[in-house]
Structure formats: C-alpha cells, structure tokens
mmCIF file of C-alpha atoms in Angstrom:
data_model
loop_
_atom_site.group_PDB
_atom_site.id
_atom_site.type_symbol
_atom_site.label_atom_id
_atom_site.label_comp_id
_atom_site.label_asym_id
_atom_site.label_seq_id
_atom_site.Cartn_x
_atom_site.Cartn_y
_atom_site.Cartn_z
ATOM 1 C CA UNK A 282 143.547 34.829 -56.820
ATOM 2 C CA UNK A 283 143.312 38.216 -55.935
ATOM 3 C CA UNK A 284 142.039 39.346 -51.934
ATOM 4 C CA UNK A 285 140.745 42.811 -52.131
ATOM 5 C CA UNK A 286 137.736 41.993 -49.636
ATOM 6 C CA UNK A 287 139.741 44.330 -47.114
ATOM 7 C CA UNK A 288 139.312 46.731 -49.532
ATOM 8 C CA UNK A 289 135.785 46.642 -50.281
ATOM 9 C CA UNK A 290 133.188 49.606 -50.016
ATOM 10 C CA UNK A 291 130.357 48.185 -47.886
ATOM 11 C CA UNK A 292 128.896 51.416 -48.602
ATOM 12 C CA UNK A 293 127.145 51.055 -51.637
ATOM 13 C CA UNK A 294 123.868 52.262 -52.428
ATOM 14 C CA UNK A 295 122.309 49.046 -54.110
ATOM 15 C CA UNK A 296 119.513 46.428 -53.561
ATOM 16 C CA UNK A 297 119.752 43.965 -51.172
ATOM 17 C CA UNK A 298 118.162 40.019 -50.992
ATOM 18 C CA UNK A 299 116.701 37.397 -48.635
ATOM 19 C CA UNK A 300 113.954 34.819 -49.201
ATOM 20 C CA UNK A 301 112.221 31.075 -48.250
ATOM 21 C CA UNK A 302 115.029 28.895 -47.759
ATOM 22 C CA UNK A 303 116.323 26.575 -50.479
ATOM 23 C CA UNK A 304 113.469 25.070 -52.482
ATOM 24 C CA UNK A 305 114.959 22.725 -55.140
ATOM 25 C CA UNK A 306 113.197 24.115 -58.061
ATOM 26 C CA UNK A 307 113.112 22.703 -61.351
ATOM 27 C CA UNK A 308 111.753 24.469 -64.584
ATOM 28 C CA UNK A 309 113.519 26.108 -67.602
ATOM 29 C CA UNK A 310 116.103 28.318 -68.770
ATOM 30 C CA UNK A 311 117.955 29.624 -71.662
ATOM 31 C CA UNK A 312 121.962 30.090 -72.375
ATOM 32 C CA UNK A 313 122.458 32.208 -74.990
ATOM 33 C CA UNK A 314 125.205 34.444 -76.064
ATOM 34 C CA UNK A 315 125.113 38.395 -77.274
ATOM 35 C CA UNK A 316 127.523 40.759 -77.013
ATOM 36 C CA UNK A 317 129.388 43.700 -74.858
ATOM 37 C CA UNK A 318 128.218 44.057 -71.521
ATOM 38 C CA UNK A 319 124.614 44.444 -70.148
ATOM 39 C CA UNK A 320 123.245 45.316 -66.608
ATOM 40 C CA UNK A 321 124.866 46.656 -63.570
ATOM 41 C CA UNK A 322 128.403 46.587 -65.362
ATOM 42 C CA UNK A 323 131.120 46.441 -63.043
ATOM 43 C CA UNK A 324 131.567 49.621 -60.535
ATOM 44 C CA UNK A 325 128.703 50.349 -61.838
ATOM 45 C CA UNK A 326 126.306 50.672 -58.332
ATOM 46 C CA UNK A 327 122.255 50.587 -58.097
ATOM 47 C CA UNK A 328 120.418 50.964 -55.277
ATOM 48 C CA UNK A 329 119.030 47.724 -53.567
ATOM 49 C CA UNK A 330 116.530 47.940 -50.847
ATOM 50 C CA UNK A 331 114.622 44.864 -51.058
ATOM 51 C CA UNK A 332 110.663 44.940 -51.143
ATOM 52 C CA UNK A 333 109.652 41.974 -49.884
ATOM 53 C CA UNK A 334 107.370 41.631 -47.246
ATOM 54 C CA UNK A 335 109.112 40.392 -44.537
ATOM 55 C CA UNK A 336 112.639 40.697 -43.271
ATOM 56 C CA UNK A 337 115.702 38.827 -42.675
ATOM 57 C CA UNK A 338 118.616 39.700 -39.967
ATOM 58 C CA UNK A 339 121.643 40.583 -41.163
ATOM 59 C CA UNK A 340 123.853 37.047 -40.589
ATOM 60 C CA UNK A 341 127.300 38.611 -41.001
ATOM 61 C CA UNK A 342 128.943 42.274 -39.006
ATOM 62 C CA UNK A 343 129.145 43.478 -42.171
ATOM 63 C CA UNK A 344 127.158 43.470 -45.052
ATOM 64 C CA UNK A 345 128.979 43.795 -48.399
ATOM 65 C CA UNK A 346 128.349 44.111 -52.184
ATOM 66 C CA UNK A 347 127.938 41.228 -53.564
ATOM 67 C CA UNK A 348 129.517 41.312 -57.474
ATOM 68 C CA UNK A 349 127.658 38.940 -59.280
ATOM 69 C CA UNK A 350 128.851 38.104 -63.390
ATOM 70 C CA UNK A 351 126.341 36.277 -65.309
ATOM 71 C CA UNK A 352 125.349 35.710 -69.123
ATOM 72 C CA UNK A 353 123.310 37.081 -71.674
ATOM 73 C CA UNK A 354 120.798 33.677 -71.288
ATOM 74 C CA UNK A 355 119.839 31.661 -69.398
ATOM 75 C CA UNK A 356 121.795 31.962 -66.389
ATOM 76 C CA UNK A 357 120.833 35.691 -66.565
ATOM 77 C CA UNK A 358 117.366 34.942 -67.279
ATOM 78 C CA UNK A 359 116.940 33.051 -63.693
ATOM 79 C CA UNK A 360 118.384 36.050 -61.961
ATOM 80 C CA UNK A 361 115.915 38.577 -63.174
ATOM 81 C CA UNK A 362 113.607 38.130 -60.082
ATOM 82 C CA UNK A 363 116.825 38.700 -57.652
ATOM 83 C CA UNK A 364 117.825 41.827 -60.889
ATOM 84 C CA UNK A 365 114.101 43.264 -60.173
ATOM 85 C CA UNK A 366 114.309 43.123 -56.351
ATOM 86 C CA UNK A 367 117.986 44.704 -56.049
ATOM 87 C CA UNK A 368 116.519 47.565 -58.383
ATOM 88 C CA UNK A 369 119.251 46.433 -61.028
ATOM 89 C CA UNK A 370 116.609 46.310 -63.841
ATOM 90 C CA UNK A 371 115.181 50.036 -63.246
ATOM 91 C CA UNK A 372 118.260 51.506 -65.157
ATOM 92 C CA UNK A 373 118.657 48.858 -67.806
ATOM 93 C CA UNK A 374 115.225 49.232 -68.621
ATOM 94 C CA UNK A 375 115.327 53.052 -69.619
ATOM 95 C CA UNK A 376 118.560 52.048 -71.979
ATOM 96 C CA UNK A 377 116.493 49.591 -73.313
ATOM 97 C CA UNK A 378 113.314 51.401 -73.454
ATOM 98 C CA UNK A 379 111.337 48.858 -71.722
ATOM 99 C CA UNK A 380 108.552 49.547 -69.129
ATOM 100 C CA UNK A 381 108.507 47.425 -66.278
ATOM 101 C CA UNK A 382 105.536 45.992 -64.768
ATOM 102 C CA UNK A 383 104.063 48.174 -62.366
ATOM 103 C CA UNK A 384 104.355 45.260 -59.342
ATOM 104 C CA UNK A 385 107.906 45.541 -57.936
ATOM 105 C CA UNK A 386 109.429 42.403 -56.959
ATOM 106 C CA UNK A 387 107.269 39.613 -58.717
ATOM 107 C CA UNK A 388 109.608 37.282 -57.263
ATOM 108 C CA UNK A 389 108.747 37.789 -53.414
ATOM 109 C CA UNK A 390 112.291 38.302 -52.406
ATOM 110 C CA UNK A 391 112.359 39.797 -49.265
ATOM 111 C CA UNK A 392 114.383 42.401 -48.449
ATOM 112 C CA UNK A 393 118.308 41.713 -48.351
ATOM 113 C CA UNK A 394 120.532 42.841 -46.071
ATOM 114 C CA UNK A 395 123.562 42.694 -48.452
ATOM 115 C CA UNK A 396 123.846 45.006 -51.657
ATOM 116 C CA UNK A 397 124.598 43.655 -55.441
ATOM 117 C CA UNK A 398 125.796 44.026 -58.257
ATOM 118 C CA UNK A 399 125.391 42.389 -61.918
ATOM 119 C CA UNK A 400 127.401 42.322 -64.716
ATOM 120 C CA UNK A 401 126.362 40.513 -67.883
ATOM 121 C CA UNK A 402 128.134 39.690 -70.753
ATOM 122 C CA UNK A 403 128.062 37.225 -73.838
ATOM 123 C CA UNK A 404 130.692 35.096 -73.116
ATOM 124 C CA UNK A 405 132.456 33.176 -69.889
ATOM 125 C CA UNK A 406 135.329 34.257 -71.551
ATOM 126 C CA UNK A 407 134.997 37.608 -70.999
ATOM 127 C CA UNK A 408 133.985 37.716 -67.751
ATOM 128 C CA UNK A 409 136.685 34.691 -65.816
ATOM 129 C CA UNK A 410 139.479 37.102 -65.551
ATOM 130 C CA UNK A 411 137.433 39.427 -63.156
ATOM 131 C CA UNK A 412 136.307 36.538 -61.100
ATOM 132 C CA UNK A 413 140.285 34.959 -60.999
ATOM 133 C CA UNK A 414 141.172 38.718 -60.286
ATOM 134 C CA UNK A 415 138.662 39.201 -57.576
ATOM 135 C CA UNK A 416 136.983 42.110 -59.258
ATOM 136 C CA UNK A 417 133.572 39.785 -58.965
ATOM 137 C CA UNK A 418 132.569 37.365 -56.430
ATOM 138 C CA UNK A 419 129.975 35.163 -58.466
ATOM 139 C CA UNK A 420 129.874 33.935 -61.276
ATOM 140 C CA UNK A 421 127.811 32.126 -63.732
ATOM 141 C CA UNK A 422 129.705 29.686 -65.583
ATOM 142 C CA UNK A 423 129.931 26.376 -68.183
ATOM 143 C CA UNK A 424 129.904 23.517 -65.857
ATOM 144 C CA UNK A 425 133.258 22.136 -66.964
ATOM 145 C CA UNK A 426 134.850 25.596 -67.168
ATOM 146 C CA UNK A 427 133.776 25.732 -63.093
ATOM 147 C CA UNK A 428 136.150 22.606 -62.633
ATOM 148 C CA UNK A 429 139.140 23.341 -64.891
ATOM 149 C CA UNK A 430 138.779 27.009 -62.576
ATOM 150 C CA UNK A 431 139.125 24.753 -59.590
ATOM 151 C CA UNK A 432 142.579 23.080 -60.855
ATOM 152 C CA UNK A 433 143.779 26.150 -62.277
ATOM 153 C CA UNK A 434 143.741 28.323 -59.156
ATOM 154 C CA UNK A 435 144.428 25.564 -56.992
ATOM 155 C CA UNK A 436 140.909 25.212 -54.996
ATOM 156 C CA UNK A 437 140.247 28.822 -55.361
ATOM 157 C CA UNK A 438 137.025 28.835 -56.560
ATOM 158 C CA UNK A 439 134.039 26.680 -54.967
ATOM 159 C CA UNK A 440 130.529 25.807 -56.741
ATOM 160 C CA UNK A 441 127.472 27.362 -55.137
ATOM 161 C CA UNK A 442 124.738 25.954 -56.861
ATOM 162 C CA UNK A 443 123.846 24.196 -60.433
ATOM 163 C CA UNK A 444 121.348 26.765 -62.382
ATOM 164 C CA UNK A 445 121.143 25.341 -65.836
ATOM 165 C CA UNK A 446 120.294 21.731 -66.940
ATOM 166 C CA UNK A 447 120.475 20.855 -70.723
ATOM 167 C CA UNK A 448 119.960 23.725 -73.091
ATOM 168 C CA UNK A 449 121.066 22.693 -76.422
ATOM 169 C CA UNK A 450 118.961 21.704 -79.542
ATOM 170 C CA UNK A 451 119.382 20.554 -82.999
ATOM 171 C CA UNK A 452 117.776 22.674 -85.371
ATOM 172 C CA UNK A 453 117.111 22.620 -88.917
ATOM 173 C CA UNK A 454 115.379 23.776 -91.712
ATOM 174 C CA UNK A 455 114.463 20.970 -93.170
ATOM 175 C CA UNK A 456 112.553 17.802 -91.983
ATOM 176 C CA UNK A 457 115.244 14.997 -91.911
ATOM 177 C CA UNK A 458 116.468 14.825 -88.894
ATOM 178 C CA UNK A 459 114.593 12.565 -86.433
ATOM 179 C CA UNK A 460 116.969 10.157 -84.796
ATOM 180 C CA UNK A 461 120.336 11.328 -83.462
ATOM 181 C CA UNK A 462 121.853 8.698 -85.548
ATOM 182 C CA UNK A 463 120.647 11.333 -88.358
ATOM 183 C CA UNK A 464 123.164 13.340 -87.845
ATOM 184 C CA UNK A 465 126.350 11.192 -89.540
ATOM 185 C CA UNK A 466 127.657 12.391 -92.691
ATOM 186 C CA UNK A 467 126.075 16.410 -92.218
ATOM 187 C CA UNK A 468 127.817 19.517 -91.213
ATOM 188 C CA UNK A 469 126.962 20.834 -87.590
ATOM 189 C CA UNK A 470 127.258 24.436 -87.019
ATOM 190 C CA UNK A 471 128.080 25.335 -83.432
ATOM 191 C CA UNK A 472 129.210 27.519 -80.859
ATOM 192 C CA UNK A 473 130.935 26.732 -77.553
ATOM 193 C CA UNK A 474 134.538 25.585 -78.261
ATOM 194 C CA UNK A 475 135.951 24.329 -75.521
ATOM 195 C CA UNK A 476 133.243 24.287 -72.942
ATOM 196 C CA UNK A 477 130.155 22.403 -72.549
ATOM 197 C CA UNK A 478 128.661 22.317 -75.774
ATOM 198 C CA UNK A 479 131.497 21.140 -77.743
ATOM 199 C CA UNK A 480 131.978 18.077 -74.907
ATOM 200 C CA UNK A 481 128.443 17.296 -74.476
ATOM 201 C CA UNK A 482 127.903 16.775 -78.637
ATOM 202 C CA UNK A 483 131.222 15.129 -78.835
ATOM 203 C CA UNK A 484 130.142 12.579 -76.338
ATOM 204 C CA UNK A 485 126.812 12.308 -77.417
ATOM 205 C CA UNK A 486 128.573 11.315 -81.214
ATOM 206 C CA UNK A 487 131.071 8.547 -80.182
ATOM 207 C CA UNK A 488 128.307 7.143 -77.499
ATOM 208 C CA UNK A 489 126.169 7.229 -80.399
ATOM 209 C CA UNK A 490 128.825 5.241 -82.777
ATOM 210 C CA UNK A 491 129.575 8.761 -84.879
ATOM 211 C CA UNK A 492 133.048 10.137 -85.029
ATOM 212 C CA UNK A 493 133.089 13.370 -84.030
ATOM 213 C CA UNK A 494 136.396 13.428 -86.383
ATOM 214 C CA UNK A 495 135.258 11.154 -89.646
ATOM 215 C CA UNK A 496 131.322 11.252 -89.788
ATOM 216 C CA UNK A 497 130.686 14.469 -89.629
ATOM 217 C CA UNK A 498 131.655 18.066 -90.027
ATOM 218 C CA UNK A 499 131.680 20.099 -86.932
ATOM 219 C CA UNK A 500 131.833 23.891 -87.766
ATOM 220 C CA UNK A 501 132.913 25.680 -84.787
ATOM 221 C CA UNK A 502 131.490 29.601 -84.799
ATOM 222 C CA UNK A 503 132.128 32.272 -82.084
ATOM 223 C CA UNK A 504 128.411 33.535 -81.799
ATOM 224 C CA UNK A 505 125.359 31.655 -82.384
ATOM 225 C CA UNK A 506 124.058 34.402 -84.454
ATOM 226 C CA UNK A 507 126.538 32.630 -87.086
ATOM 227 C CA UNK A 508 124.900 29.746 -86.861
ATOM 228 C CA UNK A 509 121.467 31.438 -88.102
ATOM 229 C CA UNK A 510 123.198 33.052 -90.292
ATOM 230 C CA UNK A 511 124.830 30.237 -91.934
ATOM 231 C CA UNK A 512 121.390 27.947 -91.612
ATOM 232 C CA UNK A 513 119.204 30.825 -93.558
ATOM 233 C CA UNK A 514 121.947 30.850 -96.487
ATOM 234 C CA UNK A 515 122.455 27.220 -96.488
ATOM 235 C CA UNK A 516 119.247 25.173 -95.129
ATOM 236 C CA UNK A 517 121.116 21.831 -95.218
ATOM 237 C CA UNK A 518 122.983 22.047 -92.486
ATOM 238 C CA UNK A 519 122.041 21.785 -88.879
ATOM 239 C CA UNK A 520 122.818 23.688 -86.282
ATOM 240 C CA UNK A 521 122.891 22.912 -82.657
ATOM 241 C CA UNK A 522 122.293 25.698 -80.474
ATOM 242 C CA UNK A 523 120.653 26.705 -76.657
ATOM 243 C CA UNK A 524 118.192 28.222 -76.158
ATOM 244 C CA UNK A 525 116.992 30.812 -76.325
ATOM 245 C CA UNK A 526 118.632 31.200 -80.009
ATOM 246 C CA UNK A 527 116.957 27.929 -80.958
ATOM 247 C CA UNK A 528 113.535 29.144 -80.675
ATOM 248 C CA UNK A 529 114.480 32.595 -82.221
ATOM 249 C CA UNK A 530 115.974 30.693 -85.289
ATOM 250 C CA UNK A 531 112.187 29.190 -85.264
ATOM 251 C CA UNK A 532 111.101 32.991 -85.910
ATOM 252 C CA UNK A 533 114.075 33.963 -88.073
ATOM 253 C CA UNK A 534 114.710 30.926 -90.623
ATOM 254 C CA UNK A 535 112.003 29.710 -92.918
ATOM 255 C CA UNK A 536 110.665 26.269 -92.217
ATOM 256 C CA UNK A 537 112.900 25.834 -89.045
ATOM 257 C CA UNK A 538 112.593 23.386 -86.583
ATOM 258 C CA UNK A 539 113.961 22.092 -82.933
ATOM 259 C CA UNK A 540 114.579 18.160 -84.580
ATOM 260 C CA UNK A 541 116.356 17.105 -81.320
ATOM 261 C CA UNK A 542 116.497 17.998 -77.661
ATOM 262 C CA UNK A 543 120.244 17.141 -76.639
ATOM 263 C CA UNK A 544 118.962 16.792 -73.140
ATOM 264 C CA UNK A 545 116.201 13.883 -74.275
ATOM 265 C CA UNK A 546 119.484 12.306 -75.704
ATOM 266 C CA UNK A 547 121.769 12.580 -72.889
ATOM 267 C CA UNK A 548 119.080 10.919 -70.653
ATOM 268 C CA UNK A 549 118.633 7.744 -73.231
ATOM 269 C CA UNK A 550 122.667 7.764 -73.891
ATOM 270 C CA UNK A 551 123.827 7.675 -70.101
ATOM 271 C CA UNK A 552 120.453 5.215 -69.445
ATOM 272 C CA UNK A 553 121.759 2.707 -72.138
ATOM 273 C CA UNK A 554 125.562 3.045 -70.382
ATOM 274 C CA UNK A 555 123.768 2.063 -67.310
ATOM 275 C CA UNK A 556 124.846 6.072 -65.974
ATOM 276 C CA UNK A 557 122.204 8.175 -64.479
ATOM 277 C CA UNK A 558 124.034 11.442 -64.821
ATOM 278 C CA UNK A 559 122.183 14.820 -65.948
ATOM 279 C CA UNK A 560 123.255 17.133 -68.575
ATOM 280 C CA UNK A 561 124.361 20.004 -66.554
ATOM 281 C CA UNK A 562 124.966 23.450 -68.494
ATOM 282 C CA UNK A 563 125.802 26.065 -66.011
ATOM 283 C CA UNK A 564 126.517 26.522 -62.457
ATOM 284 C CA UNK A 565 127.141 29.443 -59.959
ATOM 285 C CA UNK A 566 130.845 29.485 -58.764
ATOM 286 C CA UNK A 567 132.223 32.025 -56.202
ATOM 287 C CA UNK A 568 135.374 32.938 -54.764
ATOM 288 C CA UNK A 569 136.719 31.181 -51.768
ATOM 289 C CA UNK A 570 138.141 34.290 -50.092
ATOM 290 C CA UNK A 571 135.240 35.969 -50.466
ATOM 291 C CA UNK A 572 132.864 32.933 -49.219
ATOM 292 C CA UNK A 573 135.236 32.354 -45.915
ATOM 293 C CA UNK A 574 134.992 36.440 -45.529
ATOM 294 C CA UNK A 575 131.157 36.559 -45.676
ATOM 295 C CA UNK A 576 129.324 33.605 -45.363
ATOM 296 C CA UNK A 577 126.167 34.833 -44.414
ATOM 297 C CA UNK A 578 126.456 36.792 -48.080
ATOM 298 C CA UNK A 579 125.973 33.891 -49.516
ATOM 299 C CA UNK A 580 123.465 31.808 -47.540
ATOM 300 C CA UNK A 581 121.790 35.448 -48.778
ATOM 301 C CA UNK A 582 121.957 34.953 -52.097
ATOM 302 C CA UNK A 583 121.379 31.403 -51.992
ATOM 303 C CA UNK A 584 117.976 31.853 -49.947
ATOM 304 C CA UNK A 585 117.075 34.470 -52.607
ATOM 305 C CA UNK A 586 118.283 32.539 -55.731
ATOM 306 C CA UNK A 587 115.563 30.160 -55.611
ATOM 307 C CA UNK A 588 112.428 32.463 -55.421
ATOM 308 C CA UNK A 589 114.300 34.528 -58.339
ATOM 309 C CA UNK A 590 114.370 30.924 -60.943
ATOM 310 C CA UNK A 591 110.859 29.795 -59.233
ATOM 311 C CA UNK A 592 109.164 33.408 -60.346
ATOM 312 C CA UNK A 593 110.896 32.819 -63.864
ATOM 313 C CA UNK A 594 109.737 29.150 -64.192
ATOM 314 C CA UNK A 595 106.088 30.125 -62.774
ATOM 315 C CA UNK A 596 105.272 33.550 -64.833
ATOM 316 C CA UNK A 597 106.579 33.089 -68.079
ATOM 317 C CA UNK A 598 105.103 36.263 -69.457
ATOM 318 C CA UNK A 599 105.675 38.556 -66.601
ATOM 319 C CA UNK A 600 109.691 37.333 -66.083
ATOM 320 C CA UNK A 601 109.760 37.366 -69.944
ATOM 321 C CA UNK A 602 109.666 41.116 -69.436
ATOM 322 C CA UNK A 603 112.299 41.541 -67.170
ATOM 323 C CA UNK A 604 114.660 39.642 -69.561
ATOM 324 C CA UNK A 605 113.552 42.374 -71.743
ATOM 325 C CA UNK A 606 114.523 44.987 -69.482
ATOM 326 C CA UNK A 607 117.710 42.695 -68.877
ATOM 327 C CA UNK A 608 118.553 43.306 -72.575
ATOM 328 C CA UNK A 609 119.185 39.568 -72.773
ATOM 329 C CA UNK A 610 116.308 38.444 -75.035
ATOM 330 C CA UNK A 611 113.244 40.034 -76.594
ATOM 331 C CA UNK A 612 110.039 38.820 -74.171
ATOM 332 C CA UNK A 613 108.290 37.300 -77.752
ATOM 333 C CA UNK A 614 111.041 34.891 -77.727
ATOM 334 C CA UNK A 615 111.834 34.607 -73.621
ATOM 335 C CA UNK A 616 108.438 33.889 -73.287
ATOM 336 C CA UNK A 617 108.302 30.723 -75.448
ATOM 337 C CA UNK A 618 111.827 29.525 -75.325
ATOM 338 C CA UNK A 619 111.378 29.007 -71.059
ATOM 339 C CA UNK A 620 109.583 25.753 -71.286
ATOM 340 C CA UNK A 621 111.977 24.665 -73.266
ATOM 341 C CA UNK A 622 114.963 25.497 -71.060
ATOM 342 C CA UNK A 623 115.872 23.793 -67.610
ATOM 343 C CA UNK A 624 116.835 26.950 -64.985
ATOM 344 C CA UNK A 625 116.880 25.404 -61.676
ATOM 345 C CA UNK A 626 118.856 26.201 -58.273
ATOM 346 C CA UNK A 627 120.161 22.989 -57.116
ATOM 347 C CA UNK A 628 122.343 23.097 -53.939
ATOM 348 C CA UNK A 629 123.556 21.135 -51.656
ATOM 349 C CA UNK A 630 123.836 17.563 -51.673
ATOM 350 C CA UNK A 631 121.519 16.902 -54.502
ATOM 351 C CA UNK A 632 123.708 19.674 -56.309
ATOM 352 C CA UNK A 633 126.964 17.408 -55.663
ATOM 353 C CA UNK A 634 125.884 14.357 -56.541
ATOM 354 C CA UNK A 635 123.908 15.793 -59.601
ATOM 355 C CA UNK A 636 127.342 17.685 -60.998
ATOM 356 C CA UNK A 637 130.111 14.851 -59.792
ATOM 357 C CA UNK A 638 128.035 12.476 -62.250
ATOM 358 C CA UNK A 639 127.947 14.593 -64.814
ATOM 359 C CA UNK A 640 131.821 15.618 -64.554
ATOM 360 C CA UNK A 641 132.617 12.170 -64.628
ATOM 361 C CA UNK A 642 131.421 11.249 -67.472
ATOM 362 C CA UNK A 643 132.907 14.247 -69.264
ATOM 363 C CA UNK A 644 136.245 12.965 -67.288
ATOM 364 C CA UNK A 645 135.949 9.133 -68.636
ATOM 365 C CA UNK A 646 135.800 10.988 -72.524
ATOM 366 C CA UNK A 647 138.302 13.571 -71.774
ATOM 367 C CA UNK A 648 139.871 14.390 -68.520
ATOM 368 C CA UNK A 649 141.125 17.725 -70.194
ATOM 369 C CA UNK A 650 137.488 18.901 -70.227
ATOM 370 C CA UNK A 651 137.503 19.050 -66.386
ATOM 371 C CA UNK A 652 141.057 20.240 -66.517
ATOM 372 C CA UNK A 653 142.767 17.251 -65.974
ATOM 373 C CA UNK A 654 141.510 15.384 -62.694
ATOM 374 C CA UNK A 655 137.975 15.399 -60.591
ATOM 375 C CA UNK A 656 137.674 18.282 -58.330
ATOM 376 C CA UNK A 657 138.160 17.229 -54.427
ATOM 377 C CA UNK A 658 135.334 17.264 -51.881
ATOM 378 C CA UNK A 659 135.820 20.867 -51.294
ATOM 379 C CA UNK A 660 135.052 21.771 -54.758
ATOM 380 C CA UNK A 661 131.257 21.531 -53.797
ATOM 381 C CA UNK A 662 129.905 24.199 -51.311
ATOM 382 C CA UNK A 663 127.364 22.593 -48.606
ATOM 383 C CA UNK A 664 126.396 24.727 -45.141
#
C-alpha cells in the first residue's frame, strides 16, 4: 500500500472530533447502495471546528485530515452525527436542498482536534482502490471484504471497529413466506455478489438443508433498485435486501412485506449448531501506515464514533434528517427503517471476539470468503 502520510496537508480547513470514551452502543442501521459519490468527495475539504462543549487535547504533534470512505447506508447513516459536527453536512445539504436543524451538533461531539473528510459512495467496490492506494485512511467496509483486504495486502489494513450487525431482509409481495424453509423452490433476487450478503444467504440455505445451487434460483443484481424493480413487475419472487431499501420497497411495491429478518435467522441457525456468532455486516478498517503515523487520530475518531451511532440510534427523526442532508436516504424512509437496522460501534475486545466468530463460520463454509485463511491477531486493532 501506498505511504503518502509524509505528504499530507495538515492544513486543511475542516471539522474536527472528540467525545465520551467508547460506549458499546447497540441500536440500528441501514446498508444500502445508490450511486456516484456523495459528501465530502475526495480533495474535496470542509471546515471542521467541532462544537461541542468541552474540549479534548490534541494526543498527537500533529493533527492531520483524517479521509474517511463510507456508504450510501447504513454505515453512512451512523456517521452523520460525526458528518454534522465536522460541518461536512452544511454543503451537502444546499446540493440537496435540505435544511438542517437549527441545533448544531445533535450528537454532542466535542470539538476535535483533527480535521476530516468523507467520501460516500454506493459500492465498496468503488471506493477499496483509494483505501489500498492510500488516497483514504478509513473505510467502511463488508465484513469479509475487511479480511480478504488483510491477506491481500499482506497485514496492511487493520479493523477499527464493527458498525453494522445484520441488515438484510426477505421481502415480498405476497404473504407466503413465513418460515425460512419457505424459501426452496423460489427465485431470490439479490445484490451483494461476492461479499456479505451473498455468504450470509448461502450459509443460511445449506444450514437450513436448501441448496443454494438446486433449490432455488439466486438472481444476482448490481443495485438493489433492481430488485424493486423486478419485485413490482413480477410479485412472486422475493427479494432479499438491507435496509434501508427493504422498508422503501414497503412504500414502493404494492402489498409488500419484510417476511424474514436474516438476522432472527442467523441467531436460531448458529444457536441450533451450538455457535454463538453474530451476523456482522460492516466494519471500519484503516490503514496501518496511517494508524502507526497518528494514533491519537484514531483514538479521535474512535471516542467520537460512538456519540455519532448513539445520537442516530436515540433521535430517529432528528438523525433521519441529516441522512437527508447526507443524500443517502429520504428522512420518511431513514426514519422508519432505523429500528430495523443494527448500527453499533463495537471495539475492542468485544469487537474481536464478536467478528473472529463470525469470520469463522464464513471460513468453515468457504475459506475464499475471508480470502483464504483467518486473519492473525494483528488483524484486530485494541489500544
């Protein structure tokens, strides 16, 4: 991977972040796709001075920017607080003509010695190569895809913090699917090749005693707005998507409904293996380079990360306006799809032991979906 800390402009005018240290915070969240690029895009710089009410001493010589990539869902839906308090949102909410509430920093987040900077896009896809490049530091990304980053740049990369649980649902627009054993013999519309959602339903099927090859039809889409589309011309498939699409195909699709939460099923499926692993969606990843370079950087960010998902979990209707202003998601649907989502900040130890459990038992169905082997011990970031 790519060094260019040494060249870095610590001179940025953007919004900095510091907070109450590490709650472990769980609540909702929404992973949903889009596309192009919303936000700060990258070089693109906003002014961050922090509003919060008391301050925090600058832990490293010398502040940086902080280049944070994250997704149009809900990864980027738990960062709005930390968006709001950096002054990201001010600028994304004139292109999106959206007013923002009149009280600055709902989420508390006091004010940060370090500046950042967002991008957001629809896909992991599109953003990896900056992070493996070192044009961002952070990044949000598919729990799986966070491992197979570790083997493929050789240690590289290191995970910060888990920040999505289970997101995906099976909806349809019918009323006949109630069991998960429904689901044999239909056609499953679906986005996610490759990453989590394809090797969380694929699991869930053969656990289940379906074939993800014979007894059933898995249609693999690149957006999730495919998946509506195909579900409104053809109502007897099902679709399986996160949220927040699922609850927007609620508003879009006559007679839809959320028949399963994949989440509910993981929990009974890994209870009857005697496993206790969680269905993990997302995680925060950064750089190693830059993490050895600026530690105090990221004990920033990850003091200020959990006061950013707690104010999303805690005020649906007042974050559901900043995901507005976010251009991720239309506040009608943030609003209700957040207590149906699992954004949390896990870190830590809890975060290891959490995420190794879940990675091994997408290893013990596929070691390709973790990119081949378990990530070592230094995989997992711990202070």
């Amino acid at each position: 991977m790519k060094n260019d800390d040494q060249s870095r402009s610590t001179e940025s005018t953007r919004h900095p972040i510091t907070i109450s240290r590490r709650s472990l915070l769980s609540g909702f969240a929404v992973v949903a796709g889009g596309l192009g690029l919303a936000g700060c895009s990258a070089g693109t710089i906003v002014d961050n001075e922090g509003s919060g009410s008391s301050e925090k001493q600058p832990t490293d010589s010398n502040p940086t920017t902080v280049r944070i990539g994250t997704l149009q869902g809900p990864t980027g839906m738990g960062l709005v607080g930390l968006m709001d308090a950096c002054g990201a949102l001010k600028d994304l909410a004139a292109q999106n003509n959206v007013e923002l509430p009149e009280d600055d920093n709902p989420a508390d987040i006091a004010k940060l010695v370090n500046t950042y900077e967002f991008t957001l896009a629809g896909s992991a896809d599109e953003l990896t190569p900056q992070l493996i490049q070192g044009d961002l530091d952070v990044l949000c990304v598919p729990a799986n895809l966070a491992a197979t980053l570790y083997q493929k740049t050789e240690g590289e990369v290191t995970v910060l913090c888990v920040n999505t649980l289970g997101v995906l649902d099976i909806v349809e627009a019918q009323d006949t699917i109630h069991d998960f054993a429904d689901l044999a013999g239909r056609t499953i519309y679906s986005a996610g090749r490759g990453s989590t959602p394809q090797f969380a339903l694929e699991y869930l099927l053969r656990e289940n005693g379906i074939d993800p090859e014979k007894d059933v039809t898995i249609q693999w889409v690149s957006e999730h707005s495919e998946c509506l589309a195909a579900l409104q011309s053809d109502p007897s498939i099902v679709c399986m998507l996160p949220q927040p699409f699922a609850t927007s195909a609620l508003e879009q699709v006559k007679g839809a409904r959320i028949a399963l939460d994949l989440t509910d099923v993981w929990d009974d499926t890994t209870a009857a293996n005697g496993d206790n692993s969680q269905l993990i969606t997302g995680v925060a990843v950064a750089r190693r380079s830059f993490v050895d370079e600026y530690p105090g950087a990221i004990d920033e960010l990850l003091d200020a990360y959990p006061s950013s998902v707690a104010f999303v979990n805690d005020s649906h209707a007042e974050a559901a306006k900043l995901i507005e202003a976010a251009g991720i998601v239309k506040a009608q649907i943030a609003e209700k799809a957040i207590p149906y989502c699992h954004i949390v900040c896990v870190t830590d130890g809890e975060m290891r032991e959490a995420l190794e459990g879940y990675l091994k038992t997408l290893y013990d169905a596929d070691a390709q979906s973790v990119g081949g082997e378990m990530p070592s011990d230094d995989f997992y970031y711990e202070e």
